[in-house]
Tab-separated table of C-alpha atoms in Angstrom:
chain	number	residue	atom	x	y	z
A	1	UNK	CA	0.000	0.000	0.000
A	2	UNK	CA	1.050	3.555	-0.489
A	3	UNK	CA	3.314	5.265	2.435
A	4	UNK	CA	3.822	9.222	3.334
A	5	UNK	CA	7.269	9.961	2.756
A	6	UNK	CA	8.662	11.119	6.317
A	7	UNK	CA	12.455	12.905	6.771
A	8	UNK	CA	14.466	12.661	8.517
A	9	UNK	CA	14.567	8.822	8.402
A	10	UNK	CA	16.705	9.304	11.853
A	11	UNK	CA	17.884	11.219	13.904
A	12	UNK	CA	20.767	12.007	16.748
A	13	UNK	CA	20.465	15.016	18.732
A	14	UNK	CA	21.430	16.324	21.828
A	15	UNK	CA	19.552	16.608	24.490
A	16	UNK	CA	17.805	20.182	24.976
A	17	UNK	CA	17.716	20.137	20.990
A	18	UNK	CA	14.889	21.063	19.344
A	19	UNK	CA	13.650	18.627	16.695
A	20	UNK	CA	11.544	19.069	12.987
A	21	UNK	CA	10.450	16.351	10.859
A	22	UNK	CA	8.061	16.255	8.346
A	23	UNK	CA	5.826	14.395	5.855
A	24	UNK	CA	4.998	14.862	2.336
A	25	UNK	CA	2.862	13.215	0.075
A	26	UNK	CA	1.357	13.454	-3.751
A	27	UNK	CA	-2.059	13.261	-2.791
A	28	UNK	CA	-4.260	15.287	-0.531
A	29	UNK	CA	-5.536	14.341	2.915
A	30	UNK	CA	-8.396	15.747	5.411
A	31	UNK	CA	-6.929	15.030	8.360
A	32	UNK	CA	-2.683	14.415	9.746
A	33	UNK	CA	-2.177	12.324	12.703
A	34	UNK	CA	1.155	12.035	14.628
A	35	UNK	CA	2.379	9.019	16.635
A	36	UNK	CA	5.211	7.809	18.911
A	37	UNK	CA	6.179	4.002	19.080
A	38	UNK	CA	8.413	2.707	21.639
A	39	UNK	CA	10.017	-0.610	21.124
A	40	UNK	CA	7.607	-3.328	21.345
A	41	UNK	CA	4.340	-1.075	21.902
A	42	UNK	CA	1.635	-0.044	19.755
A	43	UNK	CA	1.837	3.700	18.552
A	44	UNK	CA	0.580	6.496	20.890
A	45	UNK	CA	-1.307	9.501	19.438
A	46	UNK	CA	0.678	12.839	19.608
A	47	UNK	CA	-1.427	15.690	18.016
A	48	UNK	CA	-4.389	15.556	15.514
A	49	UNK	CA	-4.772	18.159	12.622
A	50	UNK	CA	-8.241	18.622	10.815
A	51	UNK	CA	-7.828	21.974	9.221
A	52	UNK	CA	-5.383	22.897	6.017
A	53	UNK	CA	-2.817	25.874	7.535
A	54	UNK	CA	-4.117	24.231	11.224
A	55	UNK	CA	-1.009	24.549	14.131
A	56	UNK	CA	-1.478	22.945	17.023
A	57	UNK	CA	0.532	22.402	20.370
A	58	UNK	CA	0.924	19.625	22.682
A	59	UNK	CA	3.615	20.638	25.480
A	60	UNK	CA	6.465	20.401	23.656
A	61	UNK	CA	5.227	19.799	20.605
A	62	UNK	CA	4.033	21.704	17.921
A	63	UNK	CA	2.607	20.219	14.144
A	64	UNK	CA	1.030	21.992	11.205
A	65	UNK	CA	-1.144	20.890	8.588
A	66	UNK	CA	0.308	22.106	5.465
A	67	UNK	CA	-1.137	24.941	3.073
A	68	UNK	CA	-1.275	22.467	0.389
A	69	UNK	CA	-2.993	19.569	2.191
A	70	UNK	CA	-0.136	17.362	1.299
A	71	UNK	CA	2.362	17.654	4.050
A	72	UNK	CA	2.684	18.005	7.351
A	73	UNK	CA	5.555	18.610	10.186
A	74	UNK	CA	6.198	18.196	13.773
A	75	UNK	CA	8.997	19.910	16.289
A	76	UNK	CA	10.005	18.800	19.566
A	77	UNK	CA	11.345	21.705	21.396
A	78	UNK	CA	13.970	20.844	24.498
A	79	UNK	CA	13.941	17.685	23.801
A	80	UNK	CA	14.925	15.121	27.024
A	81	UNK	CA	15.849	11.177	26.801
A	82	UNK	CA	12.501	9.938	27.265
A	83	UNK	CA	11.235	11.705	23.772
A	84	UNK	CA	14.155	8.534	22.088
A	85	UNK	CA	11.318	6.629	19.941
A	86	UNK	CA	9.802	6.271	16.392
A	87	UNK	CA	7.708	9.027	15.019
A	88	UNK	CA	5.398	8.311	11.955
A	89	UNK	CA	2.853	11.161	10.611
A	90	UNK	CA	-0.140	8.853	9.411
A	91	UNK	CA	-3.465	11.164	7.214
A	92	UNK	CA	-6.578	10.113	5.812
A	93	UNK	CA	-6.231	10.791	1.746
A	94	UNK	CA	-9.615	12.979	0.346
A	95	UNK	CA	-9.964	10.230	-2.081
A	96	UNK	CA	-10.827	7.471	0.002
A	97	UNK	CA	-14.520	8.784	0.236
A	98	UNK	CA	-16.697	7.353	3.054
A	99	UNK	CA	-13.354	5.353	4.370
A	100	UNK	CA	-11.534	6.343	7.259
A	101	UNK	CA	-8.476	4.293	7.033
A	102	UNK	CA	-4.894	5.672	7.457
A	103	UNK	CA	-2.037	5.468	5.599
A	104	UNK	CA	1.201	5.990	7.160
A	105	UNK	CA	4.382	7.711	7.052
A	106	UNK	CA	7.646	5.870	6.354
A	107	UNK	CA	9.148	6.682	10.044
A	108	UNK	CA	11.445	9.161	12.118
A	109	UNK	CA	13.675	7.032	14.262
A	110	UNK	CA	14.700	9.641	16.937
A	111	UNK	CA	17.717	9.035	19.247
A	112	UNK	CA	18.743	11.451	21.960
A	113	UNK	CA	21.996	11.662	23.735
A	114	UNK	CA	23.005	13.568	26.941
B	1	UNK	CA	-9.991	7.519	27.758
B	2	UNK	CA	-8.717	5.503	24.431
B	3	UNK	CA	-7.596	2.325	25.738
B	4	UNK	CA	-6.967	-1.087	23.654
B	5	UNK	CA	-5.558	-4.156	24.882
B	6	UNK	CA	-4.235	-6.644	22.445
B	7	UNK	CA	-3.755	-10.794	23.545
B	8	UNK	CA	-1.570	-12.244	23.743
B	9	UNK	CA	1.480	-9.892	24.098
B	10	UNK	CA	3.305	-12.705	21.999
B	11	UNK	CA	3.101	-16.218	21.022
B	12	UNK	CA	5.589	-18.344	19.723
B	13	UNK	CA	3.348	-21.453	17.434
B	14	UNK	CA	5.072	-24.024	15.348
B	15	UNK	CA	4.617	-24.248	11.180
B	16	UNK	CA	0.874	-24.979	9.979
B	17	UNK	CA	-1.119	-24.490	13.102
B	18	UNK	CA	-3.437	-21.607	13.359
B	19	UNK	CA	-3.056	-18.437	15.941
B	20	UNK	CA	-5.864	-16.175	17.495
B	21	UNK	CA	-5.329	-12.800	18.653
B	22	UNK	CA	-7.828	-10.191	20.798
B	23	UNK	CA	-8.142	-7.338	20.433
B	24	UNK	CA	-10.445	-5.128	23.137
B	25	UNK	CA	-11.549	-1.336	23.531
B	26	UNK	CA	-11.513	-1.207	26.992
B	27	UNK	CA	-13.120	2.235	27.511
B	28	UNK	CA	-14.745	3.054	24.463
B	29	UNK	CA	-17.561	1.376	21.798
B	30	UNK	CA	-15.277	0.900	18.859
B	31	UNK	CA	-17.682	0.657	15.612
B	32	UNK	CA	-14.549	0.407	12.807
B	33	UNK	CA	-11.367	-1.573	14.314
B	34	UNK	CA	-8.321	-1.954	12.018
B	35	UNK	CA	-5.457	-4.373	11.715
B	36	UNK	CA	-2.110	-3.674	11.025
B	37	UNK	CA	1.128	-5.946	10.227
B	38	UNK	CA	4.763	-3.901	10.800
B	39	UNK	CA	8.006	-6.005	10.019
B	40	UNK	CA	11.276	-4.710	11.799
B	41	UNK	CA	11.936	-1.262	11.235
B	42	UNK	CA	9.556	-0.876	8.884
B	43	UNK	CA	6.232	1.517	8.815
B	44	UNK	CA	2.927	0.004	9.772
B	45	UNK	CA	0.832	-1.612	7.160
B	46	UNK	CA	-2.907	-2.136	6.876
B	47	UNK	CA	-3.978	-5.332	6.269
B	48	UNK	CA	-7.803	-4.929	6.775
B	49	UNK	CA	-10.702	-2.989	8.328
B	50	UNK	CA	-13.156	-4.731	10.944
B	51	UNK	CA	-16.681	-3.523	10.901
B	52	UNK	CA	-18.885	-4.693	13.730
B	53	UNK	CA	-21.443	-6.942	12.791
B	54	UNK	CA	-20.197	-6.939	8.945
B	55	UNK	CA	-17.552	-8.588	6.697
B	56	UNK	CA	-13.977	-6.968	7.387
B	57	UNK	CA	-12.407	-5.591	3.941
B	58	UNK	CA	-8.898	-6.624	3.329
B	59	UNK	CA	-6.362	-4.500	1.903
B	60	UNK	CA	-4.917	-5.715	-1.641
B	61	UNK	CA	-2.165	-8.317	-1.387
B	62	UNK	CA	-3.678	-10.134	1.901
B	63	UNK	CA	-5.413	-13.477	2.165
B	64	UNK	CA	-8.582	-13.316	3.436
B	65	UNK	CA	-8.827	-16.841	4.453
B	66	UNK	CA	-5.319	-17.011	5.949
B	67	UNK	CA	-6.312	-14.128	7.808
B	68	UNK	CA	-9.738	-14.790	9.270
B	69	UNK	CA	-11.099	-11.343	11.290
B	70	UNK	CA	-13.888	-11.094	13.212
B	71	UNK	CA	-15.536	-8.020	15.094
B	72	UNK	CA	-18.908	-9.526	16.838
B	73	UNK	CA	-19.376	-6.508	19.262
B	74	UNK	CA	-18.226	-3.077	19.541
B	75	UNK	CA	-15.482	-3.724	22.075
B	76	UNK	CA	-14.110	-7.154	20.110
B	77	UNK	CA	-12.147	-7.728	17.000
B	78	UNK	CA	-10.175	-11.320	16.562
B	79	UNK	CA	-7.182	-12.129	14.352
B	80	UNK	CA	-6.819	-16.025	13.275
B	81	UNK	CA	-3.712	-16.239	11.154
B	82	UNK	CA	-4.913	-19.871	9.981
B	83	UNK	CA	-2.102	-22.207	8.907
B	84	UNK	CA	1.028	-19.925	10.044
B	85	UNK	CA	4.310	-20.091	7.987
B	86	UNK	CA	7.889	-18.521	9.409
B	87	UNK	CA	6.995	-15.653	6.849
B	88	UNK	CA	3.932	-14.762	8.590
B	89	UNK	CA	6.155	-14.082	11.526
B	90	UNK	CA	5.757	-10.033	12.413
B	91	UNK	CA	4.079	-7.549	15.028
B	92	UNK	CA	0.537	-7.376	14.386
B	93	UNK	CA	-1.315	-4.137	15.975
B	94	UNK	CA	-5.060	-3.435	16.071
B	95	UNK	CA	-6.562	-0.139	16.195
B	96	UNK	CA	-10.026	1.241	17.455
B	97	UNK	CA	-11.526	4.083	16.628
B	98	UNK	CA	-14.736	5.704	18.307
B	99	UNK	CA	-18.102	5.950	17.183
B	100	UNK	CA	-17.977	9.535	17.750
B	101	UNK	CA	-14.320	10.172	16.483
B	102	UNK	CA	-14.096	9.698	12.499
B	103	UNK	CA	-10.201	9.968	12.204
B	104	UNK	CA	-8.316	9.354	15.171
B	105	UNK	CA	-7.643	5.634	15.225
B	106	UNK	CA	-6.266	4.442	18.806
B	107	UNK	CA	-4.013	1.817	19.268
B	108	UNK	CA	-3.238	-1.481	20.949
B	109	UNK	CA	0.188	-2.358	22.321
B	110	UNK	CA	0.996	-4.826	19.520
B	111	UNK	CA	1.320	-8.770	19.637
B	112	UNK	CA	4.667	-10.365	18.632
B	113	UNK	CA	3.969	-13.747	16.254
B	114	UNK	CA	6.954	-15.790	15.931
B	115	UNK	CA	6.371	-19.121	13.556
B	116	UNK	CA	8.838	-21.629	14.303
């Protein structure tokens, strides 16, 4: 199935660092979701966009949904150890009508170091 | 709350027998419940979409009857991978999503198939 292109595909920062990452795509989408996966767990929802040109916070972290409908980004401001995870952006294409099924981003392996 | 369990965590099975895995919305009425298949390192893929009551649709590529899914109430979805090879080996992850909620699709904390 089709995939969101996400970059970075990693990461190594500092901690205190702030981090951006983003996800583009070819076709439009209604709605941008970002997760976090640990190792081992199911992904955990970050922030949920809705609106084209839409910014919303979440503590630390802060995603748009692009202009275009057809990318999105996420920062991590300060970023601390425990933030060390996978991020994928995951949005619901215009074109799948009545269907609410995601597709997902390719992944943002994020690695922090003291 | 969003919460979904997943059972087992993991399960190890030997070549040609057949696996079941749960998956529960513990705190909310899930109406569409979706299953997912991620290899290591790799993004998550869908492999079909549950709807209670109804037949589940299955993405293009996956076996329908080597991947029996059933959703019988709106807190319940069940995975059989029937037959299991070492290739179907993988994390499998379900997903709820609320009545109420149209996009945001919650997820459970994965179970680990290894197919010896």
């Amino acid at each position: 199935g089709q995939q969101l292109n996400q970059s970075p595909q990693s990461m190594f920062i500092q901690e205190g660092e702030d981090v951006s990452m983003n996800c583009t795509s070819s076709s439009i989408f209604n709605t941008w979701l970002w997760y976090k996966q640990d190792p081992g767990e199911g992904p955990v929802l970050l922030i949920a966009l809705y609106k084209a040109g839409e910014l919303t916070s979440n503590g630390r972290l802060t995603a748009q949904f692009g202009i275009t409908r057809k990318d999105s980004f996420l920062n991590i401001s300060a970023s601390i150890p425990s933030d060390v995870g996978i991020y994928f952006c995951a949005g619901r294409r215009v074109d799948t009508g009545t269907a609410s099924k995601l597709t997902f981003g390719t992944g943002t392996r994020l690695q922090v170091t003291l | 709350g969003a919460v979904v369990s997943q059972h087992p965590s993991r399960v190890i099975c030997k070549s040609g027998t057949s696996v079941k895995i749960e998956c529960r919305s513990l705190d909310f009425q899930a109406t569409t419940m979706f299953w997912y298949r991620q290899f290591p390192k790799q993004s998550l893929m869908l492999m079909a979409t549950s709807n209670e009551g109804s037949k589940a649709t299955y993405e293009q590529g996956v076996e329908k009857d080597k991947f029996l899914i059933n959703h019988a109430s709106l807190t319940l979805s069940t995975l059989t991978v029937t037959s299991a090879h070492p290739e179907d080996s993988s994390f499998y992850i379900c997903s709820g999503q609320k009545t109420a909620s149209f996009n945001e699709q919650f997820f459970g904390p994965g179970t680990r198939l290894t197919v010896l």
